Tab-separated table of C-alpha atoms and ligand atoms in Angstrom:
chain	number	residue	atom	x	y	z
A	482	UNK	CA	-35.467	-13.053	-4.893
A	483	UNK	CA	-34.623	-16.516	-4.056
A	484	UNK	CA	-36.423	-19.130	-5.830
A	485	UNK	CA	-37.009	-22.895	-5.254
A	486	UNK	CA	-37.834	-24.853	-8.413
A	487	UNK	CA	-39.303	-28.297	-7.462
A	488	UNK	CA	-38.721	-31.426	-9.831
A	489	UNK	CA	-35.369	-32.978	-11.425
A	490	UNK	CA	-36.157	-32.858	-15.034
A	491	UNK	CA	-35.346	-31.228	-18.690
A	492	UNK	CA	-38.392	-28.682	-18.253
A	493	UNK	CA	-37.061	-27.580	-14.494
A	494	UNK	CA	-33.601	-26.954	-16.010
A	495	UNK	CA	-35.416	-25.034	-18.545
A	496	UNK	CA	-37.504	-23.276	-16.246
A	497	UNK	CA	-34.065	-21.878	-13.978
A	498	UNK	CA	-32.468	-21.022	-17.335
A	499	UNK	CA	-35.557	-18.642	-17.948
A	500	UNK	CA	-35.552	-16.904	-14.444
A	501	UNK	CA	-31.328	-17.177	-14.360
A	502	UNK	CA	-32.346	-13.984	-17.044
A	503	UNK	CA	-34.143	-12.052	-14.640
A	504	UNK	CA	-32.184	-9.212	-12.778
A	505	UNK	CA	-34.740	-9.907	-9.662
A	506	UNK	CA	-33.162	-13.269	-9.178
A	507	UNK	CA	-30.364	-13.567	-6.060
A	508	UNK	CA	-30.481	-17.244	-5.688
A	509	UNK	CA	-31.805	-20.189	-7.505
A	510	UNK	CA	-32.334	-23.682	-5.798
A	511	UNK	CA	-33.224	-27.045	-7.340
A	512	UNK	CA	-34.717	-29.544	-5.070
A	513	UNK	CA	-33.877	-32.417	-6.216
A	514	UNK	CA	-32.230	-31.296	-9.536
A	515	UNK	CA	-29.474	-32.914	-11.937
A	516	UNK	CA	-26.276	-32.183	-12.936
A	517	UNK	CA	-27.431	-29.753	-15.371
A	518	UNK	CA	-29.292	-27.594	-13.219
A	519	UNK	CA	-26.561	-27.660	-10.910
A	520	UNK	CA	-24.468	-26.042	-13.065
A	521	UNK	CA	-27.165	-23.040	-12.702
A	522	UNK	CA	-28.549	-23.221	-9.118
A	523	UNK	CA	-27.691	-25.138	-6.210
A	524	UNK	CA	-29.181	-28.572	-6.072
A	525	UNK	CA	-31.182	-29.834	-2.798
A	526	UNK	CA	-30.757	-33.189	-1.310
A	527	UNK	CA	-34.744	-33.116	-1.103
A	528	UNK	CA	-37.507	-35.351	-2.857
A	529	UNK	CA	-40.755	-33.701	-4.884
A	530	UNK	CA	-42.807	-35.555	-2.398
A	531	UNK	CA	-41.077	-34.571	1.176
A	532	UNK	CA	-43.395	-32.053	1.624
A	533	UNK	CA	-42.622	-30.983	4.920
A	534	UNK	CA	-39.036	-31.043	4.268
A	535	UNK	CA	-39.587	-28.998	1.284
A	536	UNK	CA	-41.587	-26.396	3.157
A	537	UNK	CA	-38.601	-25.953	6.491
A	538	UNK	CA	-35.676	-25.937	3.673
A	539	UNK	CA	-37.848	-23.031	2.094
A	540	UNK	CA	-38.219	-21.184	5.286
A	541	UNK	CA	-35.075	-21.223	6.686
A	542	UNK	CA	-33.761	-20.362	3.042
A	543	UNK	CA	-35.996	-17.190	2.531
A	544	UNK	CA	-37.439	-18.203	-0.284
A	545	UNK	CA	-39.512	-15.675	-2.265
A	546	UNK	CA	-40.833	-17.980	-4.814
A	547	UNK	CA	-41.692	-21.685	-4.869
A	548	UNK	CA	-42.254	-23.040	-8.597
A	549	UNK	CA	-43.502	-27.135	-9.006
A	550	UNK	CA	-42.216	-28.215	-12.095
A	551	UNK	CA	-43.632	-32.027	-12.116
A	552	UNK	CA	-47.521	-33.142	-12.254
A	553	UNK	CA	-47.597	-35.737	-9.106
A	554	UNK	CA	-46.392	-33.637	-6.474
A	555	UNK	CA	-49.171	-31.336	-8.073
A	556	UNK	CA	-51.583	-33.913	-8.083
A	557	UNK	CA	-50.776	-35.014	-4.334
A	558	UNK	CA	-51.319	-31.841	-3.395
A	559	UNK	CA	-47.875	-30.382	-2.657
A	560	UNK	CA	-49.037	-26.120	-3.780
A	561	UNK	CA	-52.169	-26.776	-0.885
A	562	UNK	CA	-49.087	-27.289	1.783
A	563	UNK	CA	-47.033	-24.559	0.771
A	564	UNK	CA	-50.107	-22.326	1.054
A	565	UNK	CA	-50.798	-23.413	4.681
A	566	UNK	CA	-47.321	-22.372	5.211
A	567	UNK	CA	-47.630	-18.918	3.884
A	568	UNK	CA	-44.556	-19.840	1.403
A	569	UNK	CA	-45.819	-17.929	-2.252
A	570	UNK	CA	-46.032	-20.588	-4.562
A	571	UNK	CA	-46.758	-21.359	-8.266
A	572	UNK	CA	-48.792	-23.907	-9.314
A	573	UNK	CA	-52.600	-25.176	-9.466
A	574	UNK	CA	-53.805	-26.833	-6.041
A	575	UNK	CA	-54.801	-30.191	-6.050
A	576	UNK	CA	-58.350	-29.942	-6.401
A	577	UNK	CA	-57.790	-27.569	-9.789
A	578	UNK	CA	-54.533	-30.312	-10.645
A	579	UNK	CA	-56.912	-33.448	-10.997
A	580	UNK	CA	-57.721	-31.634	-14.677
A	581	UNK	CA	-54.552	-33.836	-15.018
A	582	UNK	CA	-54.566	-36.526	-12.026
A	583	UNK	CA	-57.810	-38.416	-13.440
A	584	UNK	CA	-58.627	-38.178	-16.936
A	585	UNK	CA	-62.431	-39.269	-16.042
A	586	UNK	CA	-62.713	-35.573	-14.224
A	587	UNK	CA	-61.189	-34.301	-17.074
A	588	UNK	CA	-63.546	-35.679	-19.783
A	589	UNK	CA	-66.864	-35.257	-17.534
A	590	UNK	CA	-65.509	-31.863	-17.326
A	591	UNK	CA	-65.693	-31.470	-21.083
A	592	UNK	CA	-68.413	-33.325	-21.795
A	593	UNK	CA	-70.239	-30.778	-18.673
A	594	UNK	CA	-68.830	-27.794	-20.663
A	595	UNK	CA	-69.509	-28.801	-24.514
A	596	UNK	CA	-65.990	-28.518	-24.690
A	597	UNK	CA	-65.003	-30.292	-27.689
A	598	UNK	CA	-62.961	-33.913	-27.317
A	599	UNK	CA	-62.983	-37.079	-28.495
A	600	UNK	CA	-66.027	-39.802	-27.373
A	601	UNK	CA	-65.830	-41.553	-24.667
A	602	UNK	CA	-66.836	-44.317	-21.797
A	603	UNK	CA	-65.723	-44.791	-18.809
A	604	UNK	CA	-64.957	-48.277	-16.915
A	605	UNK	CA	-64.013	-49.576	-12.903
A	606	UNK	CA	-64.889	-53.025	-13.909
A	607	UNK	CA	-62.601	-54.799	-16.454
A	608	UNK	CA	-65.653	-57.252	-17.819
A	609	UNK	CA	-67.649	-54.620	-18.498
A	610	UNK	CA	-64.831	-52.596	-20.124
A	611	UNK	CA	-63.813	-55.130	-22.582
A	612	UNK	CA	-67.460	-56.013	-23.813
A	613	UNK	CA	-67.942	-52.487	-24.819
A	614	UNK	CA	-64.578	-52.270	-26.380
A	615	UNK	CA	-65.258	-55.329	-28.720
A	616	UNK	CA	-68.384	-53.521	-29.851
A	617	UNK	CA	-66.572	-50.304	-30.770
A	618	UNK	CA	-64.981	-49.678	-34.547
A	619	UNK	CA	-61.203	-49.767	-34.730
A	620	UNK	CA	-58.418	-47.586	-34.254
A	621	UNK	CA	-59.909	-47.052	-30.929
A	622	UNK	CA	-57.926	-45.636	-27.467
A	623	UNK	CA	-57.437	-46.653	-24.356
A	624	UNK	CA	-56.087	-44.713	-20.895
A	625	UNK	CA	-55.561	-45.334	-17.446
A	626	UNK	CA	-56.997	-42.534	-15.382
A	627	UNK	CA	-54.198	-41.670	-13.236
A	628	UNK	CA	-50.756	-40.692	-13.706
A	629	UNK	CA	-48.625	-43.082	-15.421
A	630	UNK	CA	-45.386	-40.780	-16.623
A	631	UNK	CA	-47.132	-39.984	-19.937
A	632	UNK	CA	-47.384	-44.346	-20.775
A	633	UNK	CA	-50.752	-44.937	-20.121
A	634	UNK	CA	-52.357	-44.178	-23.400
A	635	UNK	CA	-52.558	-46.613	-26.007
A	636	UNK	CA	-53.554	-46.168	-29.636
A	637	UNK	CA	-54.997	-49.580	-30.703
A	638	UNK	CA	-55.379	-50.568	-34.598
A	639	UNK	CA	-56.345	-54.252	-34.017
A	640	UNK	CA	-58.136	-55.943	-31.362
A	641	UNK	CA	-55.661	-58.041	-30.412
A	642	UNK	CA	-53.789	-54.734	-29.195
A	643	UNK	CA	-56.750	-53.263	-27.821
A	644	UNK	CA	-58.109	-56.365	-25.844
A	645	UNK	CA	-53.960	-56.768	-24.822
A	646	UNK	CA	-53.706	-52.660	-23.756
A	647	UNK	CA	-57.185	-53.353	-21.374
A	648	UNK	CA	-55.820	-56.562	-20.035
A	649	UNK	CA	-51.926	-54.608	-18.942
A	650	UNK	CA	-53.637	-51.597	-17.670
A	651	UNK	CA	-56.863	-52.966	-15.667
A	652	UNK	CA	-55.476	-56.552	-14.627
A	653	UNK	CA	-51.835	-56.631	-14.915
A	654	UNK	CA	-51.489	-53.142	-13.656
A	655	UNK	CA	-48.816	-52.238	-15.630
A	656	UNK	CA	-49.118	-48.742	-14.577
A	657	UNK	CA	-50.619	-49.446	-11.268
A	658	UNK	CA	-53.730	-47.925	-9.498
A	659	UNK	CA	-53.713	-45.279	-12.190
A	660	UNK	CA	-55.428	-48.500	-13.920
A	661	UNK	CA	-57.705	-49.344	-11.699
A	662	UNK	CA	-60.384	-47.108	-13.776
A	663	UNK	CA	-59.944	-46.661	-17.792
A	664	UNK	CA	-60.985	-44.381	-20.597
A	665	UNK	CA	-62.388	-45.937	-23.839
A	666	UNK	CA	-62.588	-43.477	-26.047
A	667	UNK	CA	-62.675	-42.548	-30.214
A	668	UNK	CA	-59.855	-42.174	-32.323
A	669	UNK	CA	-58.744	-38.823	-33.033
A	670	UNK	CA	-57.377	-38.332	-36.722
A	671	UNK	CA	-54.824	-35.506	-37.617
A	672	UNK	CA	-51.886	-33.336	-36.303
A	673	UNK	CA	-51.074	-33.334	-32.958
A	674	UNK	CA	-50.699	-29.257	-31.031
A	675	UNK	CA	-49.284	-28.295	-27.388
A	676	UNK	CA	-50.998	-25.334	-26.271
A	677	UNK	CA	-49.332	-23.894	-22.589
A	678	UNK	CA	-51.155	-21.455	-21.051
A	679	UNK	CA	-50.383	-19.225	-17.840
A	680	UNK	CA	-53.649	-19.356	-16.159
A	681	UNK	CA	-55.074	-17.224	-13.333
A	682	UNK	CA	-59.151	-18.356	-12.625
A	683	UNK	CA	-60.614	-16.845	-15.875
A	684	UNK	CA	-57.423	-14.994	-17.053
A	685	UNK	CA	-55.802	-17.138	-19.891
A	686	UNK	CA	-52.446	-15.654	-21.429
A	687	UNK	CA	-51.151	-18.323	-24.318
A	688	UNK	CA	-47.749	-19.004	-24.654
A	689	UNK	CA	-46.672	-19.829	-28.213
A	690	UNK	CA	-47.565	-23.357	-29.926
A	691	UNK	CA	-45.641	-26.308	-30.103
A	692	UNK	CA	-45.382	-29.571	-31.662
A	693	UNK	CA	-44.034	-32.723	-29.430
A	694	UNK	CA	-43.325	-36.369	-30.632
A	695	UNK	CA	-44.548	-38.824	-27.996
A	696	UNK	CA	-43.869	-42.334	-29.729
A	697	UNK	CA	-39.786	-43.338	-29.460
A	698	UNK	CA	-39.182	-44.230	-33.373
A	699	UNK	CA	-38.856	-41.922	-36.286
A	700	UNK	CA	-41.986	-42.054	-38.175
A	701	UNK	CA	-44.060	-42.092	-35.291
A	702	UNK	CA	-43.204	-45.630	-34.635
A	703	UNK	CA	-42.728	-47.552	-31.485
A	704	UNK	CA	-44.370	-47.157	-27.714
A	705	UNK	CA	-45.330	-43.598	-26.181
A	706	UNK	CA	-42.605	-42.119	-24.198
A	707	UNK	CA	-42.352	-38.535	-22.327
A	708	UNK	CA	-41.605	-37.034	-25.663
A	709	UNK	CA	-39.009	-37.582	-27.843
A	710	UNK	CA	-38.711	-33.633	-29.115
A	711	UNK	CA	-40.276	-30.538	-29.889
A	712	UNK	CA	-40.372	-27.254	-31.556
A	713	UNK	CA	-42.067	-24.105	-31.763
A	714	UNK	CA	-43.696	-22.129	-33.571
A	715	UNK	CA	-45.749	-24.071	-35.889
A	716	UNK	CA	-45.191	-22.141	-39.234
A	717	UNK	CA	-47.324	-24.985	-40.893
A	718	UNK	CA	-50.614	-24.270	-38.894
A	719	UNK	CA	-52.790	-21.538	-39.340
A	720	UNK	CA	-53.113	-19.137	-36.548
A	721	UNK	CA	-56.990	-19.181	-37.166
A	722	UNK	CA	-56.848	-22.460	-35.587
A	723	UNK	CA	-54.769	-21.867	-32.563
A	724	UNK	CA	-56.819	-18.721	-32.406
A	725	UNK	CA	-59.992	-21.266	-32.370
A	726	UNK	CA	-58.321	-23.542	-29.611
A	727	UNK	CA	-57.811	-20.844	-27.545
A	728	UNK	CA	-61.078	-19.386	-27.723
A	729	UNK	CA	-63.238	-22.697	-27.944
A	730	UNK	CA	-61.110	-25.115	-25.638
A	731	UNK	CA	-58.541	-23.110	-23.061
A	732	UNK	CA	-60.697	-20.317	-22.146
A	733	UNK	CA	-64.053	-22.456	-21.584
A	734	UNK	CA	-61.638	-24.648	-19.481
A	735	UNK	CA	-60.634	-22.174	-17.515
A	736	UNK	CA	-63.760	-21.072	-17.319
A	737	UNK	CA	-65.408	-24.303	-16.452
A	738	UNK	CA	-63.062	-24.985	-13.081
A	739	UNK	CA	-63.765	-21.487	-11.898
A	740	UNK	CA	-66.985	-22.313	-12.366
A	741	UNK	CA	-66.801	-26.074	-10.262
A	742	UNK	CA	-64.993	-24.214	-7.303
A	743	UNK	CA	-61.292	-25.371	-8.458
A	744	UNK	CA	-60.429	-22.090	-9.973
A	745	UNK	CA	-57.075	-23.048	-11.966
A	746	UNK	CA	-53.654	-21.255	-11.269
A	747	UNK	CA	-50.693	-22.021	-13.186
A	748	UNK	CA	-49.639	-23.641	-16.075
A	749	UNK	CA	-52.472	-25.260	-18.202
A	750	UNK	CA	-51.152	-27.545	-20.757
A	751	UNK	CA	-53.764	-28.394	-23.418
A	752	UNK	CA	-52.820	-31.446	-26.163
A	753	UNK	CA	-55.272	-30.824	-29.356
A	754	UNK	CA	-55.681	-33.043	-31.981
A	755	UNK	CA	-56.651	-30.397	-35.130
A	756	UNK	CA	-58.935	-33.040	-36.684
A	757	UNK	CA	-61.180	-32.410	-39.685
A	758	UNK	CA	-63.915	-30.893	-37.778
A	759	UNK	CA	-61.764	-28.616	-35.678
A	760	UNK	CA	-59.257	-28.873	-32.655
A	761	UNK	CA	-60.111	-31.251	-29.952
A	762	UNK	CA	-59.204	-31.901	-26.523
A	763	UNK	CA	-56.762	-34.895	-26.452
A	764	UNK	CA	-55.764	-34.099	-22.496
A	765	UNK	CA	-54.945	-31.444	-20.338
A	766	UNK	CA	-51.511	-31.045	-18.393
A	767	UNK	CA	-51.274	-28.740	-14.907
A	768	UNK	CA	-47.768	-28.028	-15.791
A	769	UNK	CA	-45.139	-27.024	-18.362
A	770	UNK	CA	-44.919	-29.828	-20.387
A	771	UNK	CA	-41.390	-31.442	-20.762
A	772	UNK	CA	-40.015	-30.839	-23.655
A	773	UNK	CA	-42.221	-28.384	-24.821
A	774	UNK	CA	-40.719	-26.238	-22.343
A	775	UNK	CA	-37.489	-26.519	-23.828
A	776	UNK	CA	-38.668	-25.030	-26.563
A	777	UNK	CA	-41.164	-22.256	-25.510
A	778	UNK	CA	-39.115	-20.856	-22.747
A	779	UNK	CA	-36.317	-20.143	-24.729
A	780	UNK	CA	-38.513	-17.556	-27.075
A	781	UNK	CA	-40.148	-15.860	-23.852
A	782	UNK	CA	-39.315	-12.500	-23.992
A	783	UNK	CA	-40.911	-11.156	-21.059
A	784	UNK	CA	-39.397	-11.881	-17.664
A	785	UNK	CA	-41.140	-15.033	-16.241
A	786	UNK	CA	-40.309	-13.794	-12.878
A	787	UNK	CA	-42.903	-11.266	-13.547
A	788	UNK	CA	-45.346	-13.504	-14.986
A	789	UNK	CA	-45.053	-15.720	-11.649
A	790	UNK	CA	-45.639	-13.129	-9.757
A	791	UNK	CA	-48.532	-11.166	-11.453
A	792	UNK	CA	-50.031	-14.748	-11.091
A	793	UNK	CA	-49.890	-15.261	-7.435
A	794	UNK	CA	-50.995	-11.682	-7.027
A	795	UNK	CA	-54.148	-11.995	-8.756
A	796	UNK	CA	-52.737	-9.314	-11.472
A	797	UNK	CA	-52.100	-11.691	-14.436
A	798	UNK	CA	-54.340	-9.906	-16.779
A	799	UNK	CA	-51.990	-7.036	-16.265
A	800	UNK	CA	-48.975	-8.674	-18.311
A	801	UNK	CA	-48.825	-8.326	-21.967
A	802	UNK	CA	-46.324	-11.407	-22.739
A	803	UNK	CA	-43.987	-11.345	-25.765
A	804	UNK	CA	-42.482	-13.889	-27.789
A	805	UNK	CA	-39.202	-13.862	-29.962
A	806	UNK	CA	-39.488	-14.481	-34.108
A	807	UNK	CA	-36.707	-17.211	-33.661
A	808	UNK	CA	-37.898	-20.923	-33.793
A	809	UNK	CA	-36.297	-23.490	-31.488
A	810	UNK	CA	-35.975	-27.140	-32.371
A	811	UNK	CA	-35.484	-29.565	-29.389
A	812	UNK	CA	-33.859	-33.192	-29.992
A	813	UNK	CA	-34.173	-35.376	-26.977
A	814	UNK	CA	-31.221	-37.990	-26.542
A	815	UNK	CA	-32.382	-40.878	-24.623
A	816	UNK	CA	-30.990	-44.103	-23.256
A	817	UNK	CA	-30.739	-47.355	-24.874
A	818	UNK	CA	-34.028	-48.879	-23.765
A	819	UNK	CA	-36.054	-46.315	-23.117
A	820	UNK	CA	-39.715	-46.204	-22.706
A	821	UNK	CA	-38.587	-50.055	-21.420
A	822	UNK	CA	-35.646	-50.602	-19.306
A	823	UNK	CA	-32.397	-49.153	-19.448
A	824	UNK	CA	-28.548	-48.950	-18.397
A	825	UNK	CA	-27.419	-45.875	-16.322
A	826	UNK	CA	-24.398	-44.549	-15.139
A	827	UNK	CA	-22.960	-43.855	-18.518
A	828	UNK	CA	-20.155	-41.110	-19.060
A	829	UNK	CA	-21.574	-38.337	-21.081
A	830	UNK	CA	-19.129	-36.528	-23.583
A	831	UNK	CA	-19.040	-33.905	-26.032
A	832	UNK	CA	-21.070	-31.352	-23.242
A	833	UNK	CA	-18.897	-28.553	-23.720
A	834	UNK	CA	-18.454	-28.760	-27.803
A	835	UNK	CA	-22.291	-27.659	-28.475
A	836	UNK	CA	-21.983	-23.825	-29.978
A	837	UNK	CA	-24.703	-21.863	-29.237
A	838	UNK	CA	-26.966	-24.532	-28.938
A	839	UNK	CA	-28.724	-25.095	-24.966
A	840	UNK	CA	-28.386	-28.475	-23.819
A	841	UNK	CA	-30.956	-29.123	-21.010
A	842	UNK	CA	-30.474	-32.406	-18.687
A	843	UNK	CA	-32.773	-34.437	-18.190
A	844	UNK	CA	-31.787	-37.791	-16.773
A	845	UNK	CA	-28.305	-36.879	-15.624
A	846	UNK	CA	-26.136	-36.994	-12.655
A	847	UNK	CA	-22.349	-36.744	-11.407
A	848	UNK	CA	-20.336	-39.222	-10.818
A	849	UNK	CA	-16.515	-38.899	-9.370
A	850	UNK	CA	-16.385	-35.521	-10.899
A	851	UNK	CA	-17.934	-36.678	-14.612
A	852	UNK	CA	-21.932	-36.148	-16.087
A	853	UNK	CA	-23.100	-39.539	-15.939
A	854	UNK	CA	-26.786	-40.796	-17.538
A	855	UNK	CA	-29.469	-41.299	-15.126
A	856	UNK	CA	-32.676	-41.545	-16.838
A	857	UNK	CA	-34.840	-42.378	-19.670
A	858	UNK	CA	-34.131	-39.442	-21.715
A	859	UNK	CA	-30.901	-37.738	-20.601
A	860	UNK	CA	-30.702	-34.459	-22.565
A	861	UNK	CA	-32.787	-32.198	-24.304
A	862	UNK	CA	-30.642	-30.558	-26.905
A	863	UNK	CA	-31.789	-27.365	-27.996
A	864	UNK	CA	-31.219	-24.996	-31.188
A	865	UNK	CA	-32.632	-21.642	-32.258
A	866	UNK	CA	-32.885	-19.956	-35.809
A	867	UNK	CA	-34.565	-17.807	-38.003
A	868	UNK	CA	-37.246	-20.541	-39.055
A	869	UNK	CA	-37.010	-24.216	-38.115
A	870	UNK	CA	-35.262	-25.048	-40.729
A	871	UNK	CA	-32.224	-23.377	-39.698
A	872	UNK	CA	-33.002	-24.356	-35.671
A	873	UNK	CA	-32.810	-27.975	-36.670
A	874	UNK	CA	-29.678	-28.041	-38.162
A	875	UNK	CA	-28.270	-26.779	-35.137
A	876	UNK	CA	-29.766	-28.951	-32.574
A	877	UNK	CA	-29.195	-32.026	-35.049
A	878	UNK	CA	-25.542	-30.471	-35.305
A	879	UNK	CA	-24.787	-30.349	-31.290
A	880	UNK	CA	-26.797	-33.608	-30.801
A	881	UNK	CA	-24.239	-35.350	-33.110
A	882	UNK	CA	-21.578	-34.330	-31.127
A	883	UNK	CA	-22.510	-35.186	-27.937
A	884	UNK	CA	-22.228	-39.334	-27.242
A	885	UNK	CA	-22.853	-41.766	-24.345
A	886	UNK	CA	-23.265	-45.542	-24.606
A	887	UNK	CA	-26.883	-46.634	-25.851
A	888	UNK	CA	-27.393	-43.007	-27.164
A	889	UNK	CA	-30.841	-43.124	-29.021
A	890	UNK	CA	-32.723	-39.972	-30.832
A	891	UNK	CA	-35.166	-39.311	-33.658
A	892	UNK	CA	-33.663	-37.947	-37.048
A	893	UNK	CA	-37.127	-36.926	-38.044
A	894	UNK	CA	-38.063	-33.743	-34.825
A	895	UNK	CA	-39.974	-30.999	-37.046
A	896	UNK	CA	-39.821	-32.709	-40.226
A	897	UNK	CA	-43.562	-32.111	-40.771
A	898	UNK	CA	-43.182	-28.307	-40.584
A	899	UNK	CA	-40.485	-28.619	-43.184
A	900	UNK	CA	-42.589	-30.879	-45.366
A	901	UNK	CA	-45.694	-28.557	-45.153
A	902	UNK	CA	-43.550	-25.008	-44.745
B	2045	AMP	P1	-51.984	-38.469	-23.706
B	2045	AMP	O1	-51.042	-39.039	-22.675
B	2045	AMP	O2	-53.400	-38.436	-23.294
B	2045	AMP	O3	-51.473	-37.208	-24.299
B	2045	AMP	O4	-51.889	-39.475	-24.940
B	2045	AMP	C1	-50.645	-39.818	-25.496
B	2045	AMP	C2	-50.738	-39.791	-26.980
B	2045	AMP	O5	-51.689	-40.743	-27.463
B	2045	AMP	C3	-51.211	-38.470	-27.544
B	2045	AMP	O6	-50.178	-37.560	-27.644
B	2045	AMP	C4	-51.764	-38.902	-28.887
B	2045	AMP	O7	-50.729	-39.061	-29.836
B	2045	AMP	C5	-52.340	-40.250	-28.603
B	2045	AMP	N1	-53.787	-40.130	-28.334
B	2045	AMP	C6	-54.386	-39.964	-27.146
B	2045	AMP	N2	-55.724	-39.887	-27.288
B	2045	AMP	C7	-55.980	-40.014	-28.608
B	2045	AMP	C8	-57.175	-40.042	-29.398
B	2045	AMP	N3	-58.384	-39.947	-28.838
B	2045	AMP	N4	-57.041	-40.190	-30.715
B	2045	AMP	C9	-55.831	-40.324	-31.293
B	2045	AMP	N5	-54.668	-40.317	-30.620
B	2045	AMP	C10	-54.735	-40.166	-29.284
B	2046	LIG	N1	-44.568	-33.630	-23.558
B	2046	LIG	C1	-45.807	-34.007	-23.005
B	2046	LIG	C2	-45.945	-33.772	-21.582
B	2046	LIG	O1	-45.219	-33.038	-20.962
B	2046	LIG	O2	-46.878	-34.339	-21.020
């Protein structure tokens, strides 16, 4: 088959490193891609949102397979276009995508369903938004509804910050229209969970749990960013409650947009605060999530060619899917800056001196014949082991040894599973 992976990230290298182990794979393309995934498929001079360019490169390529790594092209609508055009694609449509696009579908969704998830209000007029929020108890949370590259959540423990996070995201549109409307909503208290999902319309096959770490600082500490590392599994939380999100959150999800007419196909991404009186819905993703793909893909054990497939074919309840003992750490090195602005266009060195560890790019390009950074977070460095102990050390060993300018990382990915191991 030849397959055209859509998006220019860590979790799209990831994703062709998975199928690059299938023996029904001829030829892997990367539209736009990096310099990592280069070294894997062939990169295409084409944007996530040139729709119709993607569509004519994927016809006169023969491709088998489309796969859309990123949420906006999702969200815009990009799997309804390759549909039209009879090109087999994986992903949800964009009227099963807005589970991610606007968090107000997402929560009226919930709230429809008795799913469980945190409390919530929901505001178009700024006013009105901040009179409620002075009323409410504090730490208290506020989101723009759109898509704002995983920034526009802020947890707010005074109301200085809060009144501050309303004013940047409704006024000074500091993540643009995705402002123009806001969630208010309760606190959540405990440990954060990624649940992926492959989902087909009421078919839900889980892929194994992971843990990210969204704020840039060890110790939790600092602004939100894309995610600053993962790992998987979570020896540290009972199965009983995965088991319990699964049951009482995915699967009523899924569920819940067959149900509205926007049955869901592809990857659902559930983030579940396990709080005191159970897991609850923090958001939902329409995609891998980047970097817990890193992570997950790596201990897939069934081809994912044949999950993509039984997908689009309406057979996904036909795949049993298997996972591999071995944990995998991932340590994301980022640029000097990032979530804020940030330098590119540094050398990157040390690439080839890793072990056994997989280094996926993120933000990287090439430059006169050398890996340059290009991006907020460059690389996603990945290492595998017997438990997590052992898969840390490895990552923390091959991040060490790789160095650009402005080179930032947490010391402290999957400390909390050693802590409560
Ligand atoms: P989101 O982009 O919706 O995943 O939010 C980013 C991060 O903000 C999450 O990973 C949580 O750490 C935090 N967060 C979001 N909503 C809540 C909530 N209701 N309570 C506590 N923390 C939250
Ligand atoms: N790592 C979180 C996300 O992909 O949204």
């Amino acid at each position: 088959m030849n397959i055209l992976v859509i998006g220019r990230g860590g979790r799209e290298h990831a994703i062709l490193w998975s199928l690059k182990r299938s023996d029904k794979v001829k030829q892997l393309y990367c539209a736009p891609g990096n310099a990592g995934t280069a070294q894997i498929a062939e990169n295409v001079d084409i944007g996530e949102f040139e729709f119709d360019k993607l569509v004519q490169f994927s016809l006169d390529n023969a491709i088998d397979l489309v796969v859309v790594g990123p949420d906006d092209p999702l969200a815009a609508g990009i799997v309804d276009v390759f549909e039209a055009a009879k090109v087999p694609v994986y992903g949800p449509r964009k009227n099963a995508a807005e589970i991610e696009g606007s968090k107000i579908f997402m929560k009226n969704l919930l709230k429809k369903y008795n799913i469980p998830t945190a409390k919530y209000e929901t505001f178009t007029d700024y006013e009105t938004a901040l009179a409620y929020l002075r009323e409410q108890p504090l730490p208290i949370v506020i989101k723009a509804d759109g898509l704002a590259a995983g920034k526009g959540v802020t947890v707010c423990f005074t109301r200085e910050q809060a009144e501050e996070a309303l004013r940047e995201t409704m006024v000074s549109k500091s993540f643009g229209a995705a402002g123009d409307k806001v969630v208010i909503e309760e606190f959540l208290e405990g440990q954060e969970m990624s649940i992926l999902a492959f989902v087909d319309g009421e078919t839900v096959r889980p892929m194994s749990a992971a843990q990210d770490h969204k704020p840039v600082f060890d110790g939790d500490k600092g602004p939100n960013t894309g995610g600053m590392g993962t790992y998987s599994p979570l020896p540290h939380i009972p199965q009983s409650i995965i088991d319990e999100s699964i049951e009482n959150i995915i699967k009523p999800t899924a569920k819940a947009m067959v149900a509205e007419g926007r049955p869901f196909r592809g990857v659902l991404f559930a983030g579940l605060m396990i709080t005191k009186d159970g897991p609850k819905t923090i958001e939902f993703n329409a995609r891998f999530g980047d970097p817990e793909t890193q992570v997950v893909l790596p201990r897939l054990k069934t081809d994912l060619v044949d999950i993509f497939l039984a997908s689009i074919n309406g057979r996904l309840h036909d795949i049993e899917i298997s996972w591999s003992d071995e944990a995998a750490v991932c340590v994301i090195l980022a640029s000097g800056g990032y979530p804020g602005s940030y330098p590119k266009g540094f050398p990157i060195k040390g690439l080839d001196n890793v072990g056994d560890a997989l280094v996926f790019h993120a933000g990287t390009a090439e430059k006169d014949g050398e890996i340059v950074t290009s991006g907020g977070r460059v690389l996603g460095v990945v290492g595998r082991g017997a438990d997590i102990a052992q898969a840390r050390a490895k990552a923390y060993e091959a991040a060490d040894r790789i160095h650009f300018e402005g080179k930032q990382n947490r010391t402290d990915i999957a400390a909390k599973a050693l802590v409560q191991a």
